[in-house]
Short mmCIF file of C-alpha atoms and ligand atoms in Angstrom, two decimals:
data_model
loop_
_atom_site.label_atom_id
_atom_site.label_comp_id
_atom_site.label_asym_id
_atom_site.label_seq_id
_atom_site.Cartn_x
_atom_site.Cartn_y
_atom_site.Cartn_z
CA UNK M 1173 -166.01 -65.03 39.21
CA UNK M 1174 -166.94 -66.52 36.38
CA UNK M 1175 -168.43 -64.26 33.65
CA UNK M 1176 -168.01 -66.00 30.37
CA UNK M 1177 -170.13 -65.28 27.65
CA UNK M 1178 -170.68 -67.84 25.05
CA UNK M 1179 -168.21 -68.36 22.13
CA UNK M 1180 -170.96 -68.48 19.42
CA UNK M 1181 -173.76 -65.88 20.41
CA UNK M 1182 -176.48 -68.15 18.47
CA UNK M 1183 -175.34 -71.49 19.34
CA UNK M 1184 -175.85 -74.80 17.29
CA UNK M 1185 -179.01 -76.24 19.58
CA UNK M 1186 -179.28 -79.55 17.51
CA UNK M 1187 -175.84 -79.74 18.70
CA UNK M 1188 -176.67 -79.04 22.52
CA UNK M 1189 -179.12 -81.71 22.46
CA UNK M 1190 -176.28 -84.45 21.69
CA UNK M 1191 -175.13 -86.93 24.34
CA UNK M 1192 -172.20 -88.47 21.44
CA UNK M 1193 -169.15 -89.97 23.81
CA UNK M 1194 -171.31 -89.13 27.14
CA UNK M 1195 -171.50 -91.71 29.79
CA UNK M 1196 -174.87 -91.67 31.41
CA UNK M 1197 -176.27 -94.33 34.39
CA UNK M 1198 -179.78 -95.32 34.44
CA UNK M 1199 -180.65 -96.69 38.30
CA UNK M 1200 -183.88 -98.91 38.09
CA UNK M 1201 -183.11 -99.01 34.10
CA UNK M 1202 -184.97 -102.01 34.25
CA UNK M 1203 -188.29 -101.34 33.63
CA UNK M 1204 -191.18 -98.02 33.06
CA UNK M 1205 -189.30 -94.64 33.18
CA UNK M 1206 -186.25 -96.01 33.49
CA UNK M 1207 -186.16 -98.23 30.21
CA UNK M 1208 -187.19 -95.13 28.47
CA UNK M 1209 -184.82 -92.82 30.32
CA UNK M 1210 -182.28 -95.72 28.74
CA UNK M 1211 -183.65 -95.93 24.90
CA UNK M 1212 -184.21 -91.71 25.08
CA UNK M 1213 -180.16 -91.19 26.05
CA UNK M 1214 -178.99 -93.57 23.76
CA UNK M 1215 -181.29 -91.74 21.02
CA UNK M 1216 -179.15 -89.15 21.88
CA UNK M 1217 -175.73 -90.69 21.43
CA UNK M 1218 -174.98 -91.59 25.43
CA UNK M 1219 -173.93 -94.69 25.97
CA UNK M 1220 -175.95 -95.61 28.63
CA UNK M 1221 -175.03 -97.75 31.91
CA UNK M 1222 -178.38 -100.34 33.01
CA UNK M 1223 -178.74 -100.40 36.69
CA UNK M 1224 -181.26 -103.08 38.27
CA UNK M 1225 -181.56 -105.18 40.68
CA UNK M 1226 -182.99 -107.87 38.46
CA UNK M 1227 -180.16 -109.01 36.51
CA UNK M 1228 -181.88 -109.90 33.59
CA UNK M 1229 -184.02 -106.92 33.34
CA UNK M 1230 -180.39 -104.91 33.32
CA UNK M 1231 -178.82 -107.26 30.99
CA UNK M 1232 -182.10 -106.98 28.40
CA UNK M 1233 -182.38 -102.87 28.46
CA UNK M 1234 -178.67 -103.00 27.75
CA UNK M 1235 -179.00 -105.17 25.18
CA UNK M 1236 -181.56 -103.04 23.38
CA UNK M 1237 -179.38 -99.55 24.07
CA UNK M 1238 -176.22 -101.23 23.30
CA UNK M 1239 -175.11 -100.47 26.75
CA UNK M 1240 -173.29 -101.81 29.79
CA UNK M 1241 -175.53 -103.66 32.35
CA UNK M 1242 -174.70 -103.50 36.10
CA UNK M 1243 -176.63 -105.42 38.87
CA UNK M 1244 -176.91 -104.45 42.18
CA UNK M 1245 -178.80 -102.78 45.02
CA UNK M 1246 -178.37 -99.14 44.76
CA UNK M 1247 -179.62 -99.07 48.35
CA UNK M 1248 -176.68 -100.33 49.19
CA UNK M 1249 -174.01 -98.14 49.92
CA UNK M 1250 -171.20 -100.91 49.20
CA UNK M 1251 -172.98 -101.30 45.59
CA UNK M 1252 -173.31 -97.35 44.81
CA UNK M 1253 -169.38 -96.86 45.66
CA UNK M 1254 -168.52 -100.08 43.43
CA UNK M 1255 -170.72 -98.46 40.51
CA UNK M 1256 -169.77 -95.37 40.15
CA UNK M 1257 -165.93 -96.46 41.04
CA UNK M 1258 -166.69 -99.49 37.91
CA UNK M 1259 -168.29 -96.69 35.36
CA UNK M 1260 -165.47 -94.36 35.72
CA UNK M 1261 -162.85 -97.45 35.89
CA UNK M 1262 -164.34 -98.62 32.50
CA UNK M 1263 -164.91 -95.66 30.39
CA UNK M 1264 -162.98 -92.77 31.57
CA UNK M 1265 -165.64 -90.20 32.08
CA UNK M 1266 -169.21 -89.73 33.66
CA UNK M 1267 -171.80 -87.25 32.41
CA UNK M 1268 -175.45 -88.08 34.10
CA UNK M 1269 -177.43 -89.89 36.31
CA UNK M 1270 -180.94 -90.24 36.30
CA UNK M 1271 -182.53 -92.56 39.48
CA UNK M 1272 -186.29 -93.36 38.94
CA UNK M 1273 -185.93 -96.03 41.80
CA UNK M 1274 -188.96 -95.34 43.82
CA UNK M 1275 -192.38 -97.31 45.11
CA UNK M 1276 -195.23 -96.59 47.47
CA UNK M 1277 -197.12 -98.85 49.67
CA UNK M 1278 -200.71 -97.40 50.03
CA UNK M 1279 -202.28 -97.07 53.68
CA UNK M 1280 -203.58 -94.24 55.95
CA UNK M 1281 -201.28 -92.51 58.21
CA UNK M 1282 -202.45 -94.00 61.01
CA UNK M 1283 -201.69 -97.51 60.18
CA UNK M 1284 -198.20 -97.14 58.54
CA UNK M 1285 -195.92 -99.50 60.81
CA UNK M 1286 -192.66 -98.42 61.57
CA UNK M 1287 -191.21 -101.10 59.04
CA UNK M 1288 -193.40 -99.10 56.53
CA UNK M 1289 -192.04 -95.78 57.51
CA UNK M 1290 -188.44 -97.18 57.08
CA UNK M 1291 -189.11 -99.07 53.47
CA UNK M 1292 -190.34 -95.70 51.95
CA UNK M 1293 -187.07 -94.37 53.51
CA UNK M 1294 -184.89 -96.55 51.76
CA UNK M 1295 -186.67 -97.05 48.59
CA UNK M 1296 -187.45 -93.46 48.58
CA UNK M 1297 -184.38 -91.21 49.56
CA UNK M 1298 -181.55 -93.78 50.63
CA UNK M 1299 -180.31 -94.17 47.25
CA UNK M 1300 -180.57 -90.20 45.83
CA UNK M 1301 -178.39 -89.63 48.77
CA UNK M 1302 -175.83 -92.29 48.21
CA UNK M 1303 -175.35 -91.62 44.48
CA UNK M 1304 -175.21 -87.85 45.05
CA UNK M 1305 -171.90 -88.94 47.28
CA UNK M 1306 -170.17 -91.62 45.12
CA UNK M 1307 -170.93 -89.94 41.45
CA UNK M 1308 -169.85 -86.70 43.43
CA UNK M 1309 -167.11 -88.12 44.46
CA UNK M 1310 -165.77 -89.84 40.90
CA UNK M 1311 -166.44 -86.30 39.42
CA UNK M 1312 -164.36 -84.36 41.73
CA UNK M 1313 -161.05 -86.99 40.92
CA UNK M 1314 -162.37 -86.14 37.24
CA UNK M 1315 -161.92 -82.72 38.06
CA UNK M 1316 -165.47 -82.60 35.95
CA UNK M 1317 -168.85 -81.72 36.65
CA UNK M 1318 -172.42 -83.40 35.65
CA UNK M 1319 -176.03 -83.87 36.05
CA UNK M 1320 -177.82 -85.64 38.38
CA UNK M 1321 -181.72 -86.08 37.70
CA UNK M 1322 -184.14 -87.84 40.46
CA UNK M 1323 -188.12 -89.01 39.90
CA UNK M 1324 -189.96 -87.05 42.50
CA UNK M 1325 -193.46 -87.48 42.85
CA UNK M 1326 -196.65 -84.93 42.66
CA UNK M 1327 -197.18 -86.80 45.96
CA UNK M 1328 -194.34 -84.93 47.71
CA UNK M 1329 -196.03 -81.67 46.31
CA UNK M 1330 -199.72 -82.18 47.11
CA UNK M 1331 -201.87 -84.09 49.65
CA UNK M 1332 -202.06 -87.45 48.31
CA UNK M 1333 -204.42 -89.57 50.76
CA UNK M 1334 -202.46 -92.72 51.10
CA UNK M 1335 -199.31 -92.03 50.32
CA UNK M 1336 -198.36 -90.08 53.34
CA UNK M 1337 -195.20 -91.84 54.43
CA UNK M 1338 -194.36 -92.35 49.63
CA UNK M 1339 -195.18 -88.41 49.75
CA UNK M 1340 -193.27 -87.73 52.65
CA UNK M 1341 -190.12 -88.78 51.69
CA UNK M 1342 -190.76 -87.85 48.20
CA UNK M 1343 -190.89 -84.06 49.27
CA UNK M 1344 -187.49 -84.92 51.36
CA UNK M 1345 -185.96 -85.90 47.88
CA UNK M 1346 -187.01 -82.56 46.27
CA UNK M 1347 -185.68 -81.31 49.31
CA UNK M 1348 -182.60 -83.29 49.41
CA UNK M 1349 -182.25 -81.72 45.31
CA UNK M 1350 -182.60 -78.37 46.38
CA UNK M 1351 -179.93 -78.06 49.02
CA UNK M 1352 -177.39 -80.69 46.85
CA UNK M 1353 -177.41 -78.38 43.93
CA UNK M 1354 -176.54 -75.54 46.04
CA UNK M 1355 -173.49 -77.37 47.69
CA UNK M 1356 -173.01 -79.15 44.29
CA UNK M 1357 -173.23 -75.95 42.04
CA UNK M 1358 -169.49 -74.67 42.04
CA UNK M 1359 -168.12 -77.98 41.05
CA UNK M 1360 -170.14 -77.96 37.78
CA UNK M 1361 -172.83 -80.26 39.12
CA UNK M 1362 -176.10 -79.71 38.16
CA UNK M 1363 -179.07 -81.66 40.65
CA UNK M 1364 -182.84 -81.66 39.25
CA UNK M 1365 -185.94 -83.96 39.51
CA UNK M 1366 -188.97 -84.98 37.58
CA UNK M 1367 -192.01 -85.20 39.45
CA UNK M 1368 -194.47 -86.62 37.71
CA UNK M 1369 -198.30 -87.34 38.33
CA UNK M 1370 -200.60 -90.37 37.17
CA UNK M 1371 -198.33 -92.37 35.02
CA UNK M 1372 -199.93 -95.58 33.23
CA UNK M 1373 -196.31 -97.67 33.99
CA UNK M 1374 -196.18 -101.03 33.08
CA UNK M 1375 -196.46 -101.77 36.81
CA UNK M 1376 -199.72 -100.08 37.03
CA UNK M 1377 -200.88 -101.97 34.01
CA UNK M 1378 -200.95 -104.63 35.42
CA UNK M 1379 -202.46 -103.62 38.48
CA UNK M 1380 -206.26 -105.44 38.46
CA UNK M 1381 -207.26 -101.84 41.29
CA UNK M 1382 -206.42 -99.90 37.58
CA UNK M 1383 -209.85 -100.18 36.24
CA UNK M 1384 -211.64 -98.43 33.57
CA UNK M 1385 -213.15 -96.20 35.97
CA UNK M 1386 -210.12 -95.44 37.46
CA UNK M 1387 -208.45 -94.19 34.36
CA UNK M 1388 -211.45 -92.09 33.59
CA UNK M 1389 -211.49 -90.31 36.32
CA UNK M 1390 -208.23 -89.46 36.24
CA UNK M 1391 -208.42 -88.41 32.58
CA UNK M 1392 -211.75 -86.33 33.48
CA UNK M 1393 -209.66 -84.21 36.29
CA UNK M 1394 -206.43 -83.78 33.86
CA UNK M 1395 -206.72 -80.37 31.71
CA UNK M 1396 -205.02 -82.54 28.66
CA UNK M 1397 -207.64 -84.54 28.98
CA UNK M 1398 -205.06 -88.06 28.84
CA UNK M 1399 -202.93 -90.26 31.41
CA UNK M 1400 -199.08 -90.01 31.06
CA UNK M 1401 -196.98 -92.57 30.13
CA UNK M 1402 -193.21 -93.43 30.92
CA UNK M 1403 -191.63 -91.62 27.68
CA UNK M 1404 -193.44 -88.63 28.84
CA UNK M 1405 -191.39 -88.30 32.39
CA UNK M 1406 -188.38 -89.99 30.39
CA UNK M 1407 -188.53 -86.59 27.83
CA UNK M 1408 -188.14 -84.58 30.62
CA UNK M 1409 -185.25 -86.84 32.27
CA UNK M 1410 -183.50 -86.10 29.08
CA UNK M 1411 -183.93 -82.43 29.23
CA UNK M 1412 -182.02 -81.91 32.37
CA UNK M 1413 -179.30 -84.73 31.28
CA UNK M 1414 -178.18 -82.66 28.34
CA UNK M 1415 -176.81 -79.45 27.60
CA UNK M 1416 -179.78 -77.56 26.96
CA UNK M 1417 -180.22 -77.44 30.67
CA UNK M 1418 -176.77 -76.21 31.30
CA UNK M 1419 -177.93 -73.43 33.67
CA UNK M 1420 -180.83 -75.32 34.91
CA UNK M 1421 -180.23 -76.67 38.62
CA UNK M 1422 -182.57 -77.40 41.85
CA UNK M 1423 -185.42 -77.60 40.45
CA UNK M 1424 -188.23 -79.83 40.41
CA UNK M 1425 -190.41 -80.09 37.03
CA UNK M 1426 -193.51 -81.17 37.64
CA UNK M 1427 -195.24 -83.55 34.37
CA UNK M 1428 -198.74 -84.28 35.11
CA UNK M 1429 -200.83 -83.23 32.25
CA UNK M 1430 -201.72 -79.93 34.12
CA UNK M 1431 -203.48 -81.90 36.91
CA UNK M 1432 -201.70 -80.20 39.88
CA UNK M 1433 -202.48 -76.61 38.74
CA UNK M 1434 -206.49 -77.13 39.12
CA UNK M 1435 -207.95 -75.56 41.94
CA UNK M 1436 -210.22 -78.14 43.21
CA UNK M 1437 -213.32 -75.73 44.22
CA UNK M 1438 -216.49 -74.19 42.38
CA UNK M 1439 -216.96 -70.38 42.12
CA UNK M 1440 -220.12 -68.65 41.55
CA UNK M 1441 -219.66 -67.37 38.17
N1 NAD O 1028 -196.62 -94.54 38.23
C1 NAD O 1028 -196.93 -93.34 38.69
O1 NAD O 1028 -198.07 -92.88 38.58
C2 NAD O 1028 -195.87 -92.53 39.38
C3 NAD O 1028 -196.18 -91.23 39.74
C4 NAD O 1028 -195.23 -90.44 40.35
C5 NAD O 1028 -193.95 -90.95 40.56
N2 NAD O 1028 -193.66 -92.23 40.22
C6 NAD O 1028 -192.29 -92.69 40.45
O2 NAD O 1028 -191.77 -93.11 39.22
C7 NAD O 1028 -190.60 -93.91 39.45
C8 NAD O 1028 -190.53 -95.05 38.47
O3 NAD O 1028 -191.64 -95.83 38.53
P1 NAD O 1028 -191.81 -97.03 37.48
O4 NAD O 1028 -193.14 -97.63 37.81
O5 NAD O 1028 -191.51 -96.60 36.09
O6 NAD O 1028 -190.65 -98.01 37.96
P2 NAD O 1028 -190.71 -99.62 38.11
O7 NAD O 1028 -191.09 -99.92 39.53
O8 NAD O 1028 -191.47 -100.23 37.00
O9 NAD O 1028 -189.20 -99.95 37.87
C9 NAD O 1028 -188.24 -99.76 38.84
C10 NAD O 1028 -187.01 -100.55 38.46
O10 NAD O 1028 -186.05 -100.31 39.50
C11 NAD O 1028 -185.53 -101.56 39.90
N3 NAD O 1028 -185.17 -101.46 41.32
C12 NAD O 1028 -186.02 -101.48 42.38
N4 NAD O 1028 -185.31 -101.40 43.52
C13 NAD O 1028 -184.01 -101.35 43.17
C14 NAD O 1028 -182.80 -101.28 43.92
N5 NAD O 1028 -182.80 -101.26 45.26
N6 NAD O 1028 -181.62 -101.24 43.23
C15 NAD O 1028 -181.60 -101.27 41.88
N7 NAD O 1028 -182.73 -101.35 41.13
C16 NAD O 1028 -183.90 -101.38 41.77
C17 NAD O 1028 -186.65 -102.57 39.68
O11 NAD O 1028 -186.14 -103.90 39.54
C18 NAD O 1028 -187.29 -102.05 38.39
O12 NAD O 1028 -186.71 -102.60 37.23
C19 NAD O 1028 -190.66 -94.26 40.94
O13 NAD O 1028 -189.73 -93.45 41.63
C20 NAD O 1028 -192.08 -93.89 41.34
O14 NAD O 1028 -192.16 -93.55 42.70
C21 NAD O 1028 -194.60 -93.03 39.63
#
């Protein structure tokens, strides 16, 4: 049992929120929440590993975190051995992972095609699953522990017309979280996710179905009144990569501007 309380009663929290000589690996580093996961851990002091699978996305967020770029599919179960196996190789130590790899393809239920059901699969959960093995795996031969932080979706936690088979295997990936930080917990490994609402990304930007309207309706049914953007989900990301969320694990924190707490109905008052 361990029962240890800590050496300083009143610790030093500017301290705990340091990532100085931490290794931390950014999958989909490339562009939205992940380039900001990047920039916000190097803020910190992390040196940061860029994972994309555009090369020259990788190679240009690692340029501006003075980081390490790596390119490769983390789908790929070949390429998430040979990354965490490189990291560890190359500098000695790994301390967090945060995976904001995700995408939905918008349809009703009843016309998703099995390829459909399968993409969301892969691009969904097929990668949270293979780095929980293969950074599990380099920080058992560490004989360390660390955090691993996934992008979720309010679409795994609500109805989300449209995003069935996205919110489907979004709520698998809290689920997935849950049960990973249980197994995961005595080795020191902390699992969490992020699941954020209506985020203006830079994919969505440029998305011509984003129109004025669109954004204003959103804004009108959010109780802060404003859209989130990536450093908003990329604050969080950092929360559960550092030390102030030592005792923080299988949990899923939900940053959507208050939307998902409204209770869509009228009462007679
Ligand atoms: N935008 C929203 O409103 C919203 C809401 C909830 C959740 N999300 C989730 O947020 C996350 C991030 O979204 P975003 O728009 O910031 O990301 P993005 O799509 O802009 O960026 C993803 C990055 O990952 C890379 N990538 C894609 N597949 C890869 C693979 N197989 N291997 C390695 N790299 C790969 C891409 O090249 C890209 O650089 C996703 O998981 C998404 O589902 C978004």
């Amino acid at each position: 049992m361990k029962d240890e309380p800590p050496a300083d009663l009143i610790p030093d929290y500017t301290a705990l929120m340091r990532l100085d000589d931490q290794v931390h690996v950014v999958l989909g580093a490339g562009n939205g929440m992940g380039q900001q996961s990047a920039h916000a851990l190097a803020a910190f002091g992390a040196t940061v590993v860029c994972v994309d699978l555009d090369a020259a996305r990788a190679e240009a967020v690692a340029g501006e975190v003075k980081g390490i770029a790596w390119n490769g599919d983390i789908t790929s179960r070949a390429d998430v051995r040979r990354l965490f196996a490189d990291v560890v190789a190359a500098k000695g130590r790994l301390d967090g992972v945060i995976d904001i790899v995700g995408l939905a393809r918008a349809k009703p239920v009843v016309e998703y095609t099995d390829d459909d059901w399968a993409f969301h699969h892969d691009i969904v959960l097929r990668h949270a699953y293979l780095a929980i093995q293969y950074a599990t795996e380099q920080w058992r031969a560490l004989g360390t522990g660390g955090a691993l932080t996934f992008v979720a979706s309010a679409a795994g936690l609500l109805s989300a017309p449209g995003l069935g088979a996205y919110g489907a295997a979004k709520a698998a990936l809290m689920s997935l979280v849950r049960t990973a930080a249980v197994e995961l917990g005595p080795d020191g490994i902390r699992v969490n996710a992020v699941a954020p609402g209506v985020i203006r990304t830079p994919r969505s930007q440029g998305n011509p179905k984003w129109t004025d309207e669109l954004v204003r309706a959103n804004v009108e049914r959010t109780p802060l009144r404003k859209l989130g953007y990536p450093p908003d989900v990329a604050g969080a990301l950092l929360f559960f990569s550092s030390p102030l969320a030592g005792h923080v694990t299988g949990q899923t924190l939900v940053v959507d501007g208050g939307a998902g707490v409204v209770f869509n109905c009228e009462s007679p008052s």
